[in-house]
Amino acid sequence: SGGRAMLCLLPSEEVGMRKILNEAQIPVKKLSINPTKTVVVSQQACGIVASKPALNALAKKAYKSYLRSVYLMPDKDVFKVEEL
């Protein structure tokens, strides 16, 4: 069966994941984002998280959970926790 999906990777993960997908004969199409249409929201998000203690605690918990999940990934050559 066929389908479509979007996979967002860090630059350090791209080569290893592309190799895995090619071995599984899954076609990959790399999309580029127009830099003039992007919006940086990191400063706004940091301000909101910093102003709300409960949200700050949830953000820290979510980041720790994300790091733990990357650390436990079986493909250590693709997912490198040291590069986060």
Short mmCIF file of N, CA and C in Angstrom, two decimals:
data_model
loop_
_atom_site.label_atom_id
_atom_site.label_comp_id
_atom_site.label_asym_id
_atom_site.label_seq_id
_atom_site.Cartn_x
_atom_site.Cartn_y
_atom_site.Cartn_z
N SER A 1 0.84 -1.17 0.00
CA SER A 1 0.00 0.00 0.00
C SER A 1 0.88 1.23 0.00
N GLY A 2 0.39 2.30 -0.55
CA GLY A 2 1.16 3.53 -0.65
C GLY A 2 0.66 4.57 0.31
N GLY A 3 1.46 5.56 0.52
CA GLY A 3 1.07 6.63 1.41
C GLY A 3 2.08 7.76 1.31
N ARG A 4 1.79 8.80 2.01
CA ARG A 4 2.68 9.96 2.02
C ARG A 4 2.93 10.35 3.46
N ALA A 5 4.13 10.79 3.73
CA ALA A 5 4.48 11.22 5.08
C ALA A 5 5.54 12.30 4.99
N MET A 6 5.63 13.06 6.05
CA MET A 6 6.67 14.09 6.13
C MET A 6 7.56 13.75 7.31
N LEU A 7 8.85 13.74 7.06
CA LEU A 7 9.82 13.41 8.07
C LEU A 7 10.77 14.59 8.23
N CYS A 8 10.84 15.13 9.42
CA CYS A 8 11.73 16.26 9.71
C CYS A 8 12.93 15.73 10.48
N LEU A 9 14.11 15.97 9.95
CA LEU A 9 15.34 15.46 10.55
C LEU A 9 16.33 16.58 10.81
N LEU A 10 17.19 16.34 11.76
CA LEU A 10 18.32 17.23 11.97
C LEU A 10 19.34 16.95 10.88
N PRO A 11 20.20 17.91 10.55
CA PRO A 11 21.21 17.65 9.52
C PRO A 11 22.08 16.43 9.84
N SER A 12 22.36 16.19 11.10
CA SER A 12 23.19 15.04 11.48
C SER A 12 22.47 13.71 11.28
N GLU A 13 21.15 13.72 11.17
CA GLU A 13 20.37 12.49 11.01
C GLU A 13 20.05 12.17 9.55
N GLU A 14 20.25 13.13 8.67
CA GLU A 14 19.78 12.98 7.30
C GLU A 14 20.47 11.85 6.54
N VAL A 15 21.79 11.76 6.60
CA VAL A 15 22.52 10.76 5.81
C VAL A 15 22.15 9.35 6.25
N GLY A 16 22.16 9.10 7.54
CA GLY A 16 21.84 7.77 8.05
C GLY A 16 20.41 7.36 7.75
N MET A 17 19.47 8.27 7.91
CA MET A 17 18.07 7.96 7.65
C MET A 17 17.82 7.74 6.16
N ARG A 18 18.49 8.53 5.33
CA ARG A 18 18.33 8.36 3.88
C ARG A 18 18.83 6.98 3.47
N LYS A 19 19.92 6.51 4.07
CA LYS A 19 20.45 5.18 3.78
C LYS A 19 19.43 4.11 4.16
N ILE A 20 18.85 4.23 5.33
CA ILE A 20 17.85 3.26 5.80
C ILE A 20 16.63 3.25 4.87
N LEU A 21 16.16 4.42 4.49
CA LEU A 21 14.98 4.49 3.61
C LEU A 21 15.29 3.96 2.22
N ASN A 22 16.49 4.22 1.70
CA ASN A 22 16.86 3.70 0.39
C ASN A 22 16.95 2.18 0.42
N GLU A 23 17.50 1.59 1.50
CA GLU A 23 17.58 0.14 1.62
C GLU A 23 16.19 -0.49 1.66
N ALA A 24 15.23 0.22 2.24
CA ALA A 24 13.85 -0.28 2.30
C ALA A 24 13.07 0.08 1.04
N GLN A 25 13.73 0.68 0.06
CA GLN A 25 13.15 1.09 -1.21
C GLN A 25 11.97 2.04 -1.03
N ILE A 26 12.15 2.96 -0.11
CA ILE A 26 11.14 3.99 0.13
C ILE A 26 11.62 5.26 -0.56
N PRO A 27 10.86 5.76 -1.52
CA PRO A 27 11.31 6.97 -2.23
C PRO A 27 11.30 8.19 -1.32
N VAL A 28 12.33 9.01 -1.49
CA VAL A 28 12.48 10.20 -0.66
C VAL A 28 12.54 11.42 -1.56
N LYS A 29 11.76 12.42 -1.21
CA LYS A 29 11.77 13.68 -1.94
C LYS A 29 12.09 14.77 -0.92
N LYS A 30 13.20 15.46 -1.12
CA LYS A 30 13.62 16.50 -0.20
C LYS A 30 12.93 17.81 -0.60
N LEU A 31 12.30 18.42 0.38
CA LEU A 31 11.63 19.70 0.15
C LEU A 31 12.48 20.82 0.73
N SER A 32 12.46 21.93 0.07
CA SER A 32 13.15 23.11 0.58
C SER A 32 12.12 24.14 1.00
N ILE A 33 12.45 24.86 2.03
CA ILE A 33 11.55 25.89 2.54
C ILE A 33 12.04 27.24 2.05
N ASN A 34 11.14 28.04 1.56
CA ASN A 34 11.49 29.39 1.11
C ASN A 34 11.85 30.23 2.33
N PRO A 35 13.11 30.67 2.45
CA PRO A 35 13.51 31.42 3.64
C PRO A 35 12.77 32.75 3.83
N THR A 36 12.22 33.31 2.75
CA THR A 36 11.51 34.57 2.90
C THR A 36 10.13 34.38 3.52
N LYS A 37 9.66 33.13 3.54
CA LYS A 37 8.33 32.85 4.09
C LYS A 37 8.39 32.26 5.50
N THR A 38 9.58 32.12 6.07
CA THR A 38 9.71 31.55 7.40
C THR A 38 9.56 32.63 8.47
N VAL A 39 9.14 32.19 9.64
CA VAL A 39 8.95 33.09 10.77
C VAL A 39 9.67 32.48 11.96
N VAL A 40 10.48 33.25 12.64
CA VAL A 40 11.18 32.77 13.83
C VAL A 40 10.28 33.01 15.03
N VAL A 41 9.92 31.92 15.69
CA VAL A 41 9.02 32.03 16.84
C VAL A 41 9.71 31.65 18.15
N SER A 42 11.00 31.31 18.07
CA SER A 42 11.69 30.82 19.27
C SER A 42 11.74 31.87 20.38
N GLN A 43 11.96 33.13 20.06
CA GLN A 43 12.01 34.16 21.10
C GLN A 43 10.64 34.36 21.74
N GLN A 44 9.59 34.33 20.94
CA GLN A 44 8.24 34.47 21.47
C GLN A 44 7.90 33.28 22.36
N ALA A 45 8.25 32.08 21.90
CA ALA A 45 7.97 30.88 22.68
C ALA A 45 8.75 30.90 23.99
N CYS A 46 10.00 31.32 23.95
CA CYS A 46 10.81 31.40 25.18
C CYS A 46 10.19 32.39 26.16
N GLY A 47 9.70 33.50 25.67
CA GLY A 47 9.07 34.49 26.54
C GLY A 47 7.81 33.95 27.20
N ILE A 48 7.01 33.24 26.45
CA ILE A 48 5.78 32.67 27.00
C ILE A 48 6.10 31.60 28.04
N VAL A 49 7.04 30.71 27.71
CA VAL A 49 7.41 29.64 28.64
C VAL A 49 8.03 30.21 29.91
N ALA A 50 8.87 31.24 29.76
CA ALA A 50 9.51 31.84 30.94
C ALA A 50 8.51 32.55 31.84
N SER A 51 7.45 33.07 31.27
CA SER A 51 6.49 33.83 32.08
C SER A 51 5.48 32.94 32.81
N LYS A 52 5.41 31.69 32.47
CA LYS A 52 4.44 30.78 33.10
C LYS A 52 5.18 29.60 33.72
N PRO A 53 5.31 29.56 35.04
CA PRO A 53 6.08 28.50 35.70
C PRO A 53 5.58 27.08 35.39
N ALA A 54 4.27 26.90 35.32
CA ALA A 54 3.74 25.56 35.03
C ALA A 54 4.14 25.12 33.62
N LEU A 55 4.07 26.04 32.67
CA LEU A 55 4.46 25.74 31.30
C LEU A 55 5.96 25.48 31.21
N ASN A 56 6.74 26.21 31.99
CA ASN A 56 8.18 26.01 32.03
C ASN A 56 8.51 24.59 32.51
N ALA A 57 7.83 24.15 33.57
CA ALA A 57 8.07 22.80 34.10
C ALA A 57 7.68 21.74 33.06
N LEU A 58 6.57 21.94 32.37
CA LEU A 58 6.16 21.00 31.33
C LEU A 58 7.15 20.97 30.17
N ALA A 59 7.68 22.12 29.80
CA ALA A 59 8.66 22.18 28.71
C ALA A 59 9.93 21.42 29.09
N LYS A 60 10.39 21.59 30.32
CA LYS A 60 11.58 20.86 30.77
C LYS A 60 11.34 19.36 30.78
N LYS A 61 10.17 18.96 31.25
CA LYS A 61 9.82 17.54 31.30
C LYS A 61 9.74 16.96 29.89
N ALA A 62 9.16 17.71 28.96
CA ALA A 62 9.04 17.25 27.57
C ALA A 62 10.41 17.12 26.92
N TYR A 63 11.31 18.07 27.19
CA TYR A 63 12.65 18.01 26.59
C TYR A 63 13.44 16.83 27.15
N LYS A 64 13.34 16.59 28.44
CA LYS A 64 14.02 15.43 29.04
C LYS A 64 13.47 14.14 28.45
N SER A 65 12.18 14.07 28.24
CA SER A 65 11.56 12.88 27.65
C SER A 65 12.05 12.68 26.22
N TYR A 66 12.16 13.77 25.47
CA TYR A 66 12.65 13.70 24.09
C TYR A 66 14.09 13.20 24.07
N LEU A 67 14.95 13.75 24.94
CA LEU A 67 16.34 13.30 25.01
C LEU A 67 16.42 11.82 25.35
N ARG A 68 15.61 11.39 26.29
CA ARG A 68 15.60 9.98 26.69
C ARG A 68 15.18 9.09 25.52
N SER A 69 14.18 9.51 24.78
CA SER A 69 13.72 8.69 23.65
C SER A 69 14.77 8.62 22.55
N VAL A 70 15.48 9.71 22.29
CA VAL A 70 16.54 9.70 21.29
C VAL A 70 17.68 8.80 21.76
N TYR A 71 18.01 8.87 23.05
CA TYR A 71 19.07 8.03 23.61
C TYR A 71 18.73 6.54 23.48
N LEU A 72 17.47 6.20 23.60
CA LEU A 72 17.05 4.80 23.55
C LEU A 72 16.80 4.29 22.13
N MET A 73 16.91 5.14 21.12
CA MET A 73 16.71 4.72 19.74
C MET A 73 17.74 3.65 19.37
N PRO A 74 17.32 2.63 18.63
CA PRO A 74 18.27 1.56 18.30
C PRO A 74 19.33 1.96 17.28
N ASP A 75 19.04 2.92 16.42
CA ASP A 75 19.98 3.34 15.37
C ASP A 75 20.88 4.45 15.89
N LYS A 76 21.94 4.08 16.58
CA LYS A 76 22.83 5.08 17.20
C LYS A 76 23.61 5.88 16.17
N ASP A 77 23.80 5.32 14.94
CA ASP A 77 24.51 6.07 13.92
C ASP A 77 23.63 7.14 13.28
N VAL A 78 22.33 7.04 13.43
CA VAL A 78 21.40 8.03 12.89
C VAL A 78 21.03 9.05 13.97
N PHE A 79 20.59 8.54 15.11
CA PHE A 79 20.11 9.40 16.19
C PHE A 79 21.20 9.57 17.24
N LYS A 80 21.79 10.76 17.28
CA LYS A 80 22.92 11.03 18.17
C LYS A 80 22.49 12.05 19.21
N VAL A 81 22.35 11.60 20.43
CA VAL A 81 21.88 12.48 21.51
C VAL A 81 22.90 13.59 21.78
N GLU A 82 24.17 13.34 21.50
CA GLU A 82 25.20 14.36 21.73
C GLU A 82 25.06 15.56 20.80
N GLU A 83 24.35 15.39 19.70
CA GLU A 83 24.22 16.46 18.71
C GLU A 83 22.98 17.33 18.93
N LEU A 84 22.23 17.06 19.97
CA LEU A 84 21.02 17.84 20.21
C LEU A 84 21.33 19.11 20.97
#
